[in-house]
Coordinates of C-alpha atoms and ligand atoms in Angstrom, one line a residue:
Chain A
M20 CA -25.3 173.9 152.7
G21 CA -29.1 173.0 152.7
K22 CA -30.8 171.3 149.4
T23 CA -34.0 172.1 147.7
I24 CA -36.4 169.1 147.0
A25 CA -34.6 168.3 143.6
E26 CA -31.4 168.1 144.9
K27 CA -32.4 165.9 147.7
I28 CA -34.7 163.2 145.4
F29 CA -31.2 163.6 143.0
D30 CA -28.8 163.0 145.8
S31 CA -30.8 159.5 146.5
H32 CA -31.3 158.3 143.5
F33 CA -27.4 158.7 142.4
V34 CA -26.1 156.4 139.8
D35 CA -23.1 158.3 138.1
N36 CA -21.8 161.5 137.6
P37 CA -20.0 160.3 133.7
F38 CA -19.3 164.2 133.1
G39 CA -19.5 167.6 134.1
D40 CA -22.5 168.2 136.1
I41 CA -24.1 165.3 134.2
H42 CA -25.6 162.9 137.0
V43 CA -27.2 159.6 135.9
I44 CA -29.9 158.8 138.2
R45 CA -31.9 155.8 139.2
L46 CA -35.7 156.3 138.0
D47 CA -38.8 155.0 140.1
A48 CA -41.1 154.7 136.9
V49 CA -41.1 155.1 133.3
F50 CA -44.5 156.0 132.0
C51 CA -45.5 155.5 128.2
H52 CA -48.1 156.4 125.4
E53 CA -48.8 155.2 122.4
I54 CA -47.2 158.2 120.4
T55 CA -43.8 158.6 121.5
T56 CA -42.8 155.0 122.7
P57 CA -43.5 153.0 119.3
G58 CA -40.2 155.2 118.1
A59 CA -38.1 154.0 121.2
I60 CA -40.1 150.0 121.2
N61 CA -38.4 149.6 117.7
D62 CA -36.0 151.1 118.0
L63 CA -34.8 148.9 121.0
I64 CA -35.9 146.0 118.6
D65 CA -33.6 146.7 116.1
R66 CA -30.9 147.1 118.6
G67 CA -31.6 143.6 119.3
K68 CA -32.3 145.1 123.1
D69 CA -36.8 144.7 123.3
R70 CA -36.1 144.7 127.2
V71 CA -37.6 146.2 130.3
F72 CA -35.7 147.0 133.2
D73 CA -38.5 146.2 135.8
S74 CA -42.2 145.6 134.2
A75 CA -43.7 146.4 137.3
R76 CA -42.2 150.3 137.3
I77 CA -43.5 151.0 133.5
K78 CA -47.0 151.9 133.5
A79 CA -48.3 152.8 129.8
V80 CA -51.7 153.8 128.4
I81 CA -53.0 154.7 125.2
D82 CA -54.1 158.4 125.5
H83 CA -53.5 160.6 122.9
V84 CA -55.7 159.5 119.7
T85 CA -58.5 156.9 120.8
P86 CA -60.5 155.2 119.6
A87 CA -57.7 154.9 117.7
K88 CA -58.6 157.5 113.8
D89 CA -56.9 155.6 111.4
T90 CA -54.4 152.7 110.3
K91 CA -51.6 155.1 111.5
T92 CA -52.7 155.5 114.8
A93 CA -54.2 152.3 115.3
M94 CA -50.6 150.7 114.6
Q95 CA -49.6 153.2 117.2
G96 CA -51.7 151.9 119.8
K97 CA -50.8 147.9 118.6
V98 CA -47.3 148.4 119.0
L99 CA -47.4 149.3 122.4
R100 CA -50.4 147.1 123.0
E101 CA -48.2 144.0 121.8
W102 CA -45.3 144.9 123.6
A103 CA -46.9 145.9 127.0
L104 CA -48.3 142.3 126.9
R105 CA -44.9 140.4 125.7
H106 CA -43.7 142.1 128.6
N107 CA -45.8 141.6 131.5
I108 CA -46.6 145.4 132.3
H109 CA -49.8 144.8 134.1
D110 CA -50.3 148.8 134.2
F111 CA -51.4 149.3 130.8
F112 CA -54.7 151.0 130.4
D113 CA -56.4 150.4 126.8
I114 CA -59.7 151.5 125.7
G115 CA -62.3 151.8 127.8
R116 CA -60.0 152.1 131.0
N117 CA -57.3 154.4 129.4
G118 CA -57.6 157.9 130.4
V119 CA -54.9 161.3 129.8
C120 CA -51.7 160.0 131.0
H121 CA -50.7 162.5 133.2
A122 CA -54.2 162.3 135.0
I123 CA -54.7 158.7 135.8
F124 CA -50.9 157.8 136.7
P125 CA -51.2 160.2 139.6
E126 CA -55.1 159.4 140.5
K127 CA -53.9 155.0 140.0
G128 CA -51.1 156.0 142.8
F129 CA -48.3 155.5 140.4
V130 CA -46.4 159.0 141.7
L131 CA -45.1 159.0 145.6
P132 CA -43.3 162.0 147.1
G133 CA -39.3 161.8 146.2
Y134 CA -39.8 159.9 142.8
T135 CA -38.0 160.2 139.5
L136 CA -40.1 159.6 137.0
I137 CA -39.8 160.0 133.1
M138 CA -42.1 159.8 130.0
G139 CA -41.5 160.8 126.5
D140 CA -43.9 163.8 126.9
S141 CA -43.1 167.6 127.6
H142 CA -46.4 167.6 130.4
T143 CA -44.7 164.9 132.5
C144 CA -43.6 167.7 134.6
T145 CA -47.5 167.5 136.0
H146 CA -46.2 164.8 138.3
G147 CA -44.0 167.0 140.6
A148 CA -47.2 168.2 142.3
F149 CA -46.4 165.1 144.7
G150 CA -43.1 166.4 145.4
A151 CA -41.5 164.2 142.8
F152 CA -38.7 165.0 140.1
A153 CA -41.1 164.2 136.5
A154 CA -39.9 165.3 133.8
G155 CA -40.1 164.9 129.7
V156 CA -37.6 163.2 127.7
G157 CA -37.0 162.3 124.1
T158 CA -37.1 159.0 122.3
T159 CA -33.4 157.9 123.2
D160 CA -33.6 159.3 126.7
L161 CA -36.9 157.2 126.9
E162 CA -35.5 154.1 125.3
V163 CA -33.0 153.9 128.1
G164 CA -35.1 154.8 130.6
I165 CA -37.7 151.5 129.9
L166 CA -34.3 149.2 129.1
K167 CA -32.2 150.2 132.1
G168 CA -34.2 152.4 134.5
V169 CA -31.7 154.9 134.2
C170 CA -32.0 158.5 133.2
A171 CA -29.1 161.2 132.7
F172 CA -29.7 164.8 133.7
H173 CA -28.1 168.0 134.1
Y174 CA -27.6 168.0 138.3
P175 CA -30.9 170.6 139.0
V176 CA -30.9 174.2 139.3
T177 CA -34.2 175.3 141.6
M178 CA -36.2 178.6 140.9
K179 CA -38.5 179.1 143.9
L180 CA -41.9 180.4 143.3
N181 CA -43.8 182.1 146.4
I182 CA -46.9 182.2 145.9
T183 CA -48.4 184.9 148.4
G184 CA -52.1 186.9 148.7
R185 CA -55.7 185.1 148.6
M186 CA -56.9 183.8 145.7
P187 CA -59.9 185.9 144.8
E188 CA -63.2 184.1 143.9
G189 CA -63.5 182.8 141.2
V190 CA -60.1 182.4 140.2
C191 CA -58.6 179.4 139.2
A192 CA -55.4 177.8 139.7
K193 CA -55.0 178.0 136.1
D194 CA -55.0 181.8 136.2
V195 CA -52.3 181.8 138.4
I196 CA -50.1 179.9 136.4
L197 CA -51.3 181.4 133.4
S198 CA -49.7 185.2 134.9
I199 CA -46.6 183.1 135.5
I200 CA -45.8 182.0 132.7
G201 CA -46.9 185.9 131.5
R202 CA -44.1 187.3 134.1
L203 CA -41.5 184.5 133.6
G204 CA -41.9 184.5 129.5
V205 CA -41.5 181.0 127.7
N206 CA -37.8 180.9 128.4
G207 CA -38.0 182.3 131.6
A208 CA -37.5 178.8 133.3
T209 CA -35.1 177.2 130.9
N210 CA -33.4 174.0 131.9
K211 CA -34.5 175.0 135.8
V212 CA -37.1 173.0 138.4
I213 CA -39.6 175.4 139.5
E214 CA -40.5 174.9 143.0
F215 CA -43.4 176.2 143.6
A216 CA -44.4 177.2 147.8
G217 CA -46.1 179.6 149.8
P218 CA -49.3 180.2 151.3
V219 CA -51.5 180.1 148.1
V220 CA -50.0 176.4 146.8
D221 CA -50.5 175.1 151.0
K222 CA -54.1 175.4 150.7
M223 CA -54.2 174.1 146.8
S224 CA -55.7 170.5 146.3
M225 CA -53.6 167.8 144.3
E226 CA -55.8 168.7 141.0
A227 CA -54.8 172.6 142.1
R228 CA -51.2 171.6 142.1
M229 CA -50.9 169.2 139.1
T230 CA -52.4 172.5 137.3
C231 CA -49.6 174.6 137.9
C232 CA -46.7 171.8 137.5
N233 CA -48.3 170.9 134.4
M234 CA -47.6 174.4 133.2
A235 CA -44.0 174.8 134.2
V236 CA -42.6 173.5 131.0
E237 CA -44.1 176.1 128.9
A238 CA -41.8 178.4 131.1
G239 CA -39.1 176.2 130.0
G240 CA -39.1 174.5 133.4
T241 CA -37.8 170.6 133.6
C242 CA -40.0 169.9 136.0
G243 CA -42.5 171.7 138.4
I244 CA -42.5 170.5 142.0
C245 CA -44.4 171.0 145.2
C246 CA -43.2 170.2 148.5
P247 CA -45.6 167.2 149.6
D248 CA -47.4 167.8 152.8
M249 CA -50.9 166.4 154.3
T250 CA -53.0 167.0 151.2
T251 CA -50.0 165.0 149.4
V252 CA -51.0 162.4 152.2
E253 CA -54.4 162.4 151.9
Y254 CA -54.7 161.9 147.9
L255 CA -52.4 159.5 148.5
W256 CA -53.2 157.5 150.9
E257 CA -55.5 154.4 149.4
F258 CA -52.7 153.8 148.1
I259 CA -50.1 154.2 150.7
K260 CA -52.2 153.3 154.3
G261 CA -51.1 149.6 154.3
E262 CA -47.3 150.9 154.6
Y263 CA -47.5 153.4 157.7
A264 CA -49.4 153.0 160.8
T265 CA -51.1 157.1 160.2
K266 CA -50.7 159.5 158.5
E267 CA -48.5 161.9 159.9
E268 CA -45.9 158.6 160.0
A269 CA -46.1 158.7 156.1
L270 CA -46.0 162.7 156.2
E271 CA -43.1 162.4 158.1
E272 CA -41.1 159.7 156.1
F273 CA -42.1 162.3 153.1
N274 CA -40.3 164.9 154.6
R275 CA -37.1 163.8 154.0
F276 CA -37.6 165.5 150.7
S277 CA -38.9 168.7 151.8
P278 CA -36.8 171.7 151.0
D279 CA -34.1 172.6 153.7
P280 CA -34.1 176.3 155.4
D281 CA -31.3 176.9 154.1
A282 CA -31.4 175.4 150.6
V283 CA -29.7 177.5 148.0
Y284 CA -32.1 178.7 145.2
E285 CA -30.8 180.3 142.1
D286 CA -33.5 182.6 142.5
V287 CA -36.8 183.4 144.4
I288 CA -39.4 185.1 142.9
D289 CA -42.6 186.3 145.0
H290 CA -46.1 186.7 143.5
D291 CA -48.7 187.8 144.8
I292 CA -52.3 186.9 143.6
S293 CA -54.5 188.9 145.8
E294 CA -55.6 191.3 142.5
L295 CA -55.1 188.5 140.1
E296 CA -58.3 188.4 137.7
P297 CA -59.1 185.4 135.3
Q298 CA -55.9 185.1 132.4
V299 CA -56.2 184.1 129.0
T300 CA -54.0 184.0 125.8
F301 CA -53.9 186.3 123.0
G302 CA -50.7 184.7 120.7
Y303 CA -49.5 181.7 119.8
K304 CA -46.9 181.7 122.8
P305 CA -48.4 180.6 126.3
D306 CA -46.7 183.5 128.1
Q307 CA -48.6 186.3 125.7
V308 CA -51.2 186.7 128.3
K309 CA -53.7 189.1 129.5
P310 CA -56.4 189.6 132.0
V311 CA -59.7 188.6 130.3
K312 CA -61.7 191.8 130.6
E313 CA -58.9 192.9 127.8
M314 CA -59.6 190.1 125.7
E315 CA -63.6 190.5 126.0
G316 CA -66.3 189.8 123.5
I317 CA -63.7 188.1 121.2
K318 CA -65.9 185.5 118.9
V319 CA -65.3 181.7 119.5
D320 CA -66.3 179.1 117.5
Q321 CA -65.3 176.2 120.0
V322 CA -64.7 175.7 123.3
Y323 CA -62.7 172.8 124.6
I324 CA -62.6 171.7 128.6
G325 CA -60.0 168.6 129.3
S326 CA -57.0 167.6 128.6
C327 CA -54.6 167.0 131.7
T328 CA -54.1 170.5 132.4
N329 CA -58.0 170.9 133.2
G330 CA -59.6 167.8 132.8
R331 CA -59.9 166.5 136.4
I332 CA -63.2 166.6 138.5
E333 CA -62.4 169.9 140.1
D334 CA -62.3 171.5 136.7
L335 CA -65.3 170.2 135.5
R336 CA -67.0 171.3 138.6
V337 CA -66.1 174.3 138.3
A338 CA -67.0 174.6 134.7
A339 CA -70.6 173.3 136.0
E340 CA -71.4 175.4 138.3
V341 CA -71.0 178.0 135.4
L342 CA -72.9 176.1 133.1
N343 CA -75.6 175.1 135.7
G344 CA -78.9 175.5 134.2
E345 CA -77.6 177.7 131.3
K346 CA -77.7 177.3 127.3
I347 CA -74.2 177.6 125.6
S348 CA -74.6 180.2 122.4
D349 CA -75.4 179.0 119.2
S350 CA -72.4 179.9 117.6
V351 CA -70.9 177.5 119.5
R352 CA -69.7 174.1 119.5
G353 CA -68.7 173.1 123.2
I354 CA -66.7 169.9 124.1
V355 CA -66.0 168.5 127.4
S356 CA -63.3 165.5 127.5
P357 CA -63.3 163.9 131.1
A358 CA -59.7 163.5 131.7
T359 CA -59.7 159.9 133.2
P360 CA -62.6 156.8 133.4
K361 CA -63.1 157.9 137.6
V362 CA -63.4 161.8 136.6
F363 CA -65.9 160.5 134.2
S364 CA -68.1 158.5 136.3
Q365 CA -67.5 160.7 139.3
A366 CA -68.7 163.8 137.6
M367 CA -71.9 161.3 136.0
E368 CA -72.7 160.5 139.7
E369 CA -72.7 164.1 140.6
G370 CA -74.8 165.3 137.9
I371 CA -72.0 167.0 135.7
L372 CA -72.0 165.8 132.8
K373 CA -76.1 166.2 132.6
I374 CA -75.1 169.7 133.0
F375 CA -72.9 169.9 130.6
M376 CA -75.4 168.4 127.9
D377 CA -78.2 170.0 128.6
A378 CA -76.3 173.2 128.0
G379 CA -75.7 171.6 124.9
F380 CA -72.1 170.5 125.0
C381 CA -70.6 167.2 123.7
V382 CA -69.2 164.7 126.5
T383 CA -66.2 162.5 124.6
N384 CA -64.7 159.9 126.3
P385 CA -61.6 160.3 128.6
T386 CA -58.8 161.2 125.7
C387 CA -56.1 164.1 124.8
G388 CA -58.2 164.9 121.6
A389 CA -58.3 168.1 120.6
C390 CA -55.4 169.4 122.7
L391 CA -53.1 168.3 120.3
G392 CA -55.1 168.4 117.2
M393 CA -55.1 164.7 116.1
S394 CA -58.8 164.4 116.8
N395 CA -62.1 165.0 118.2
G396 CA -62.2 168.8 117.6
V397 CA -59.6 169.7 115.7
L398 CA -60.2 173.5 114.1
A399 CA -60.9 174.5 110.4
E400 CA -58.3 177.1 108.9
G401 CA -59.5 180.7 110.6
E402 CA -61.4 179.0 113.4
V403 CA -60.7 180.3 117.2
C404 CA -60.9 177.7 120.6
A405 CA -61.2 178.7 124.1
S406 CA -59.3 175.8 125.4
T407 CA -58.6 175.0 128.9
T408 CA -55.5 173.5 127.5
N409 CA -51.8 174.4 128.2
R410 CA -50.5 175.1 124.3
N411 CA -51.8 177.6 121.9
F412 CA -49.1 177.4 119.0
N413 CA -49.7 177.8 116.1
G414 CA -51.4 175.1 114.5
R415 CA -51.4 173.3 117.7
M416 CA -55.2 172.5 117.4
G417 CA -55.6 172.3 113.8
K418 CA -53.9 174.1 110.6
G419 CA -55.0 177.8 110.5
G420 CA -56.8 178.3 114.0
M421 CA -56.6 180.0 117.2
V422 CA -56.3 178.7 120.6
H423 CA -57.0 181.0 123.7
L424 CA -55.8 179.3 127.2
M425 CA -58.0 179.8 130.0
S426 CA -59.6 178.1 133.4
P427 CA -62.6 176.1 132.9
A428 CA -64.2 178.9 135.2
T429 CA -63.4 181.1 131.8
A430 CA -64.0 178.4 129.3
A431 CA -67.9 177.8 130.6
A432 CA -68.3 181.5 130.5
T433 CA -67.0 181.8 126.9
A434 CA -69.0 179.1 126.1
I435 CA -72.2 181.0 127.3
A436 CA -71.6 184.0 125.6
G437 CA -70.3 182.9 122.3
H438 CA -67.1 185.2 123.3
I439 CA -64.5 185.8 125.6
T440 CA -65.7 186.7 128.7
N441 CA -65.0 186.8 132.6
S442 CA -66.3 183.7 134.4
R443 CA -69.5 184.3 136.3
L444 CA -67.9 182.8 139.1
Y445 CA -66.1 186.1 139.0
K446 CA -67.5 189.0 140.3
E447 CA -65.5 192.1 139.7
D448 CA -66.0 195.0 142.3
Chain B
M21 CA -19.1 152.8 116.2
K22 CA -20.7 154.8 113.1
N23 CA -18.5 155.8 109.9
F24 CA -17.7 160.2 110.3
S25 CA -15.9 159.9 106.7
G26 CA -17.6 160.5 103.4
K27 CA -18.2 163.6 101.1
A28 CA -19.3 166.9 102.4
L29 CA -22.7 168.7 101.8
F30 CA -22.5 172.6 102.6
L31 CA -25.5 174.2 103.8
D32 CA -24.4 177.6 103.5
R33 CA -26.8 179.3 106.2
S34 CA -27.7 179.9 110.1
D35 CA -30.2 179.1 112.5
I36 CA -31.8 175.8 110.2
N37 CA -33.9 174.5 112.1
T38 CA -35.6 171.3 113.1
D39 CA -38.3 172.0 111.1
E40 CA -36.1 172.3 107.8
I41 CA -34.4 169.1 108.7
I42 CA -37.7 167.0 109.2
P43 CA -41.2 168.7 108.8
A44 CA -43.3 167.9 111.7
K45 CA -45.9 165.9 109.7
Y46 CA -43.5 162.9 109.7
L47 CA -43.1 162.8 113.2
T48 CA -45.8 160.5 113.4
E49 CA -43.8 157.7 111.6
I50 CA -42.6 154.7 113.6
S51 CA -39.8 153.7 112.3
R52 CA -36.5 156.0 112.0
K53 CA -36.1 154.2 108.3
A54 CA -39.1 155.9 107.4
L55 CA -37.7 160.0 107.7
K56 CA -35.0 159.2 105.2
P57 CA -36.8 160.6 101.6
Y58 CA -37.8 164.1 103.6
L59 CA -34.2 165.2 105.6
L60 CA -34.4 168.7 104.7
E61 CA -37.5 169.0 102.5
D62 CA -38.0 172.4 103.8
I63 CA -35.0 173.9 104.0
K64 CA -35.3 177.5 102.8
L65 CA -32.0 177.8 101.3
D66 CA -31.4 179.0 97.4
G67 CA -30.2 176.9 95.0
F68 CA -30.2 173.4 97.4
D69 CA -31.7 170.3 95.7
K70 CA -33.1 167.4 97.0
K71 CA -30.4 165.2 95.1
D72 CA -27.9 167.1 96.4
V73 CA -28.0 165.4 100.0
E74 CA -27.4 161.8 97.8
G75 CA -24.2 160.3 98.6
K76 CA -23.4 162.6 101.1
S77 CA -21.9 161.3 104.5
V78 CA -20.9 165.1 106.1
I79 CA -23.1 168.4 106.6
I80 CA -20.9 171.9 107.0
T81 CA -23.2 174.8 107.7
R82 CA -23.2 177.8 109.5
A83 CA -24.4 179.1 113.3
N84 CA -27.4 177.7 115.3
F85 CA -27.8 174.5 113.4
G86 CA -30.7 172.4 114.7
C87 CA -32.9 174.9 116.5
G88 CA -36.1 175.0 117.1
S89 CA -38.1 171.6 118.7
S90 CA -36.2 169.4 120.0
R91 CA -38.0 166.2 117.9
E92 CA -34.8 163.4 117.9
H93 CA -36.1 162.5 114.5
A94 CA -33.4 165.6 112.8
P95 CA -30.6 163.4 113.9
W96 CA -32.4 160.2 112.8
A97 CA -33.3 161.4 109.4
L98 CA -29.8 162.5 109.0
E99 CA -28.5 158.8 110.2
G100 CA -30.8 157.7 107.8
N101 CA -29.3 159.3 104.7
G102 CA -25.7 158.1 106.4
I103 CA -24.5 161.5 107.6
N104 CA -23.4 160.7 110.7
L105 CA -21.5 164.3 111.3
V106 CA -22.4 167.7 111.2
I107 CA -19.6 170.1 111.6
A108 CA -20.9 174.1 112.3
E109 CA -19.7 177.0 113.9
S110 CA -22.4 176.1 116.8
F111 CA -25.9 173.8 117.2
A112 CA -29.0 174.0 119.6
R113 CA -28.2 172.2 122.4
I114 CA -30.8 169.9 122.7
F115 CA -29.9 168.9 119.1
R116 CA -26.2 168.9 120.0
Q117 CA -27.0 166.4 122.7
N118 CA -29.3 163.9 120.7
M119 CA -26.6 163.7 118.4
Y120 CA -24.3 162.2 120.6
N121 CA -27.4 160.2 122.1
C122 CA -27.3 158.7 119.1
G123 CA -23.7 158.0 118.6
M124 CA -23.4 160.6 116.2
M125 CA -21.2 163.9 115.8
A126 CA -22.0 167.7 116.3
V127 CA -18.7 169.0 115.9
E128 CA -17.9 173.0 116.6
L129 CA -15.8 175.0 114.6
S130 CA -14.6 178.9 115.1
A131 CA -16.3 181.2 112.7
Q132 CA -13.2 181.5 111.0
A133 CA -12.4 177.9 110.4
I134 CA -16.0 177.7 108.7
E135 CA -15.5 180.6 106.9
H136 CA -12.4 179.0 105.3
L137 CA -14.2 175.8 104.6
F138 CA -16.7 177.6 102.8
N139 CA -14.3 179.4 100.8
D140 CA -12.2 176.7 100.2
F141 CA -14.2 174.1 99.5
A142 CA -17.5 174.4 99.3
G143 CA -19.1 174.0 95.3
K144 CA -16.4 171.0 94.9
E145 CA -16.4 167.6 95.7
T146 CA -15.2 167.0 99.0
F147 CA -14.6 164.5 101.1
V148 CA -13.7 164.9 105.0
E149 CA -11.7 162.0 106.8
T150 CA -12.4 161.7 110.4
D151 CA -9.6 160.9 112.9
L152 CA -10.7 160.6 116.1
E153 CA -7.3 159.2 117.7
K154 CA -5.7 162.6 116.5
N155 CA -8.8 165.0 117.2
R156 CA -9.0 166.1 113.5
F157 CA -10.6 166.5 110.1
I158 CA -8.8 166.2 106.6
L159 CA -10.7 167.9 104.0
Q160 CA -9.6 167.2 100.3
D161 CA -10.6 168.3 97.1
D162 CA -9.1 167.8 93.2
E163 CA -7.1 171.1 94.4
H164 CA -6.4 170.9 98.0
K165 CA -6.0 168.9 101.0
Q166 CA -6.3 170.6 104.6
E167 CA -5.8 169.4 108.4
I168 CA -8.4 170.7 110.6
P169 CA -7.6 170.2 114.5
F170 CA -11.1 169.4 116.8
E171 CA -12.3 169.2 119.9
I172 CA -14.2 166.8 121.7
F173 CA -15.5 166.6 125.3
E174 CA -14.5 162.8 126.8
F175 CA -18.3 161.6 127.7
D176 CA -19.3 162.5 123.8
R177 CA -16.6 160.7 122.6
A178 CA -17.5 157.5 124.7
L179 CA -21.3 158.2 123.2
V180 CA -19.9 158.3 119.8
E181 CA -17.5 154.8 120.7
A182 CA -20.2 152.7 122.3
G183 CA -22.6 153.7 119.2
G184 CA -24.8 156.2 120.9
W185 CA -26.5 156.6 124.8
V186 CA -28.7 153.5 124.6
E187 CA -25.1 151.3 124.2
Y188 CA -23.2 153.8 126.8
A189 CA -26.3 152.7 129.1
D190 CA -26.4 149.1 128.5
L191 CA -23.2 148.5 128.7
R192 CA -22.4 150.2 132.1
Y193 CA -25.3 150.5 134.1
Ligands
SF4_521 S1 -53.9 166.5 127.0 FE1 -52.4 167.6 125.7 S2 -50.9 168.5 126.5 FE2 -51.5 166.7 127.7 S3 -50.8 164.8 127.5 FE3 -52.5 165.4 126.2 S4 -51.8 165.7 124.2 FE4 -50.6 166.1 125.6

């Protein structure tokens, strides 16, 4: 019987099967940020187990609230910083070098095809874009990951999503994933791995694949996953070129993790996007999705472009294309948060930041910022934000605030109009 | 191994969620002990008084306890108050797993058995003794004494005996 990507990864990392379908697997990496890791660190200290399994396989970043905004967040950073120092964790990114975890770690080449990794963060599924099994976990699992480099999971069940058709102009990866979540529902993939496949995914950049995998969890998925291909190799080449003579050789190695032709999926869904229009959420759940034109005219107070979903260079480019030479509405506060220092410098070099600033946007340092409503753009009660983030839960960006999720192109067009509107890149015929 | 015996707190409602067990605003605490005073702060239950928690070691409740957010702070807040055992008709999956991961117990009894416990013991000072060797609870108040058998998966028992997933994994892997 053939195997899926996730099954191949699990079998190659097998450690133990203590009970039922629970598999304990070896981890190639454990990622950490300052919100969920300090709790794990302090508990390990309390247990007399302040150790790490392998300091080279642990990567840490302060990204959620940076610079610290108050004593509590300063304390979270301090616990993480001192721990990284104490355990010689080299790949620790503090202010000035830090960026949103799910953007900066892939950018540094820390995720390779076939990898297993965990993090105390639900959007860890993003890294599946590289053909890795990457899952968000709770504090106890994180502690065990840090201490022993293993994690226990149910043996993976995979749902295959074949994305077919041709991507209409002005439609972004974000629109694709929003339409998928709208179709599956917030529980549609609960406890499953979503394998994104088909001609549309084959053509997607790594950034676009990350946008899709990022939101797998919004349909309940444990992990999103894309089969590694030449696009993956090209993205990773600067980090792996020492190990392979040619790109083809690297790809051949990574293809060990490609799904078998007779792999068994729990479900195979064909999702045709030829007729897809830009999408936007309308409620407090990410599956409450509508075409933008049905939401046309809804006034917004703030536009936020950034986050682990859409704060990468491609996202900023597409927004800048819409904003170029335009001014945002007087009634809108525009905030853009390039996801990493690299994205920030690139956007600077390409003149993108200038376009944003000339349009009237505030450019922040790389951080999660307003995404989780802790800093850099918290909403007041009754306010509405057009956002490129991934969660519209009640109160997510501030108590009593409303968040409409959308693509960077739609967000930019909305900023100019002052109300929700189709991206100007998207032409209806 | 933690302590699983002591006085019972009866929470007569289904679907008590993790926001009721520990409100989201306390998630910024970086120490588990800091959660102690906030246990059940937002519970919607007529007649419940925060003082009812004092001195209790076991919760007896209805169906789907621990639903909602997957926060592990819920078991921690219980543990901080010396409550290491919840007996219910059913649990939300992640909450149940979090309990055993912390070396605590979430034991399911039939709806009928739970109904009996509420009828016979709720509102009185009830002591629960947990006998892990014979897989039974012994409940006792001034008037009655009852033995109630329960089931536990071998893996969950191993986690309980080790004191949780961290201790279990550190020993084995
Ligand atoms: S950008 Fe938002 S969703 Fe992504 S890791 Fe940060 S807080 Fe979480």
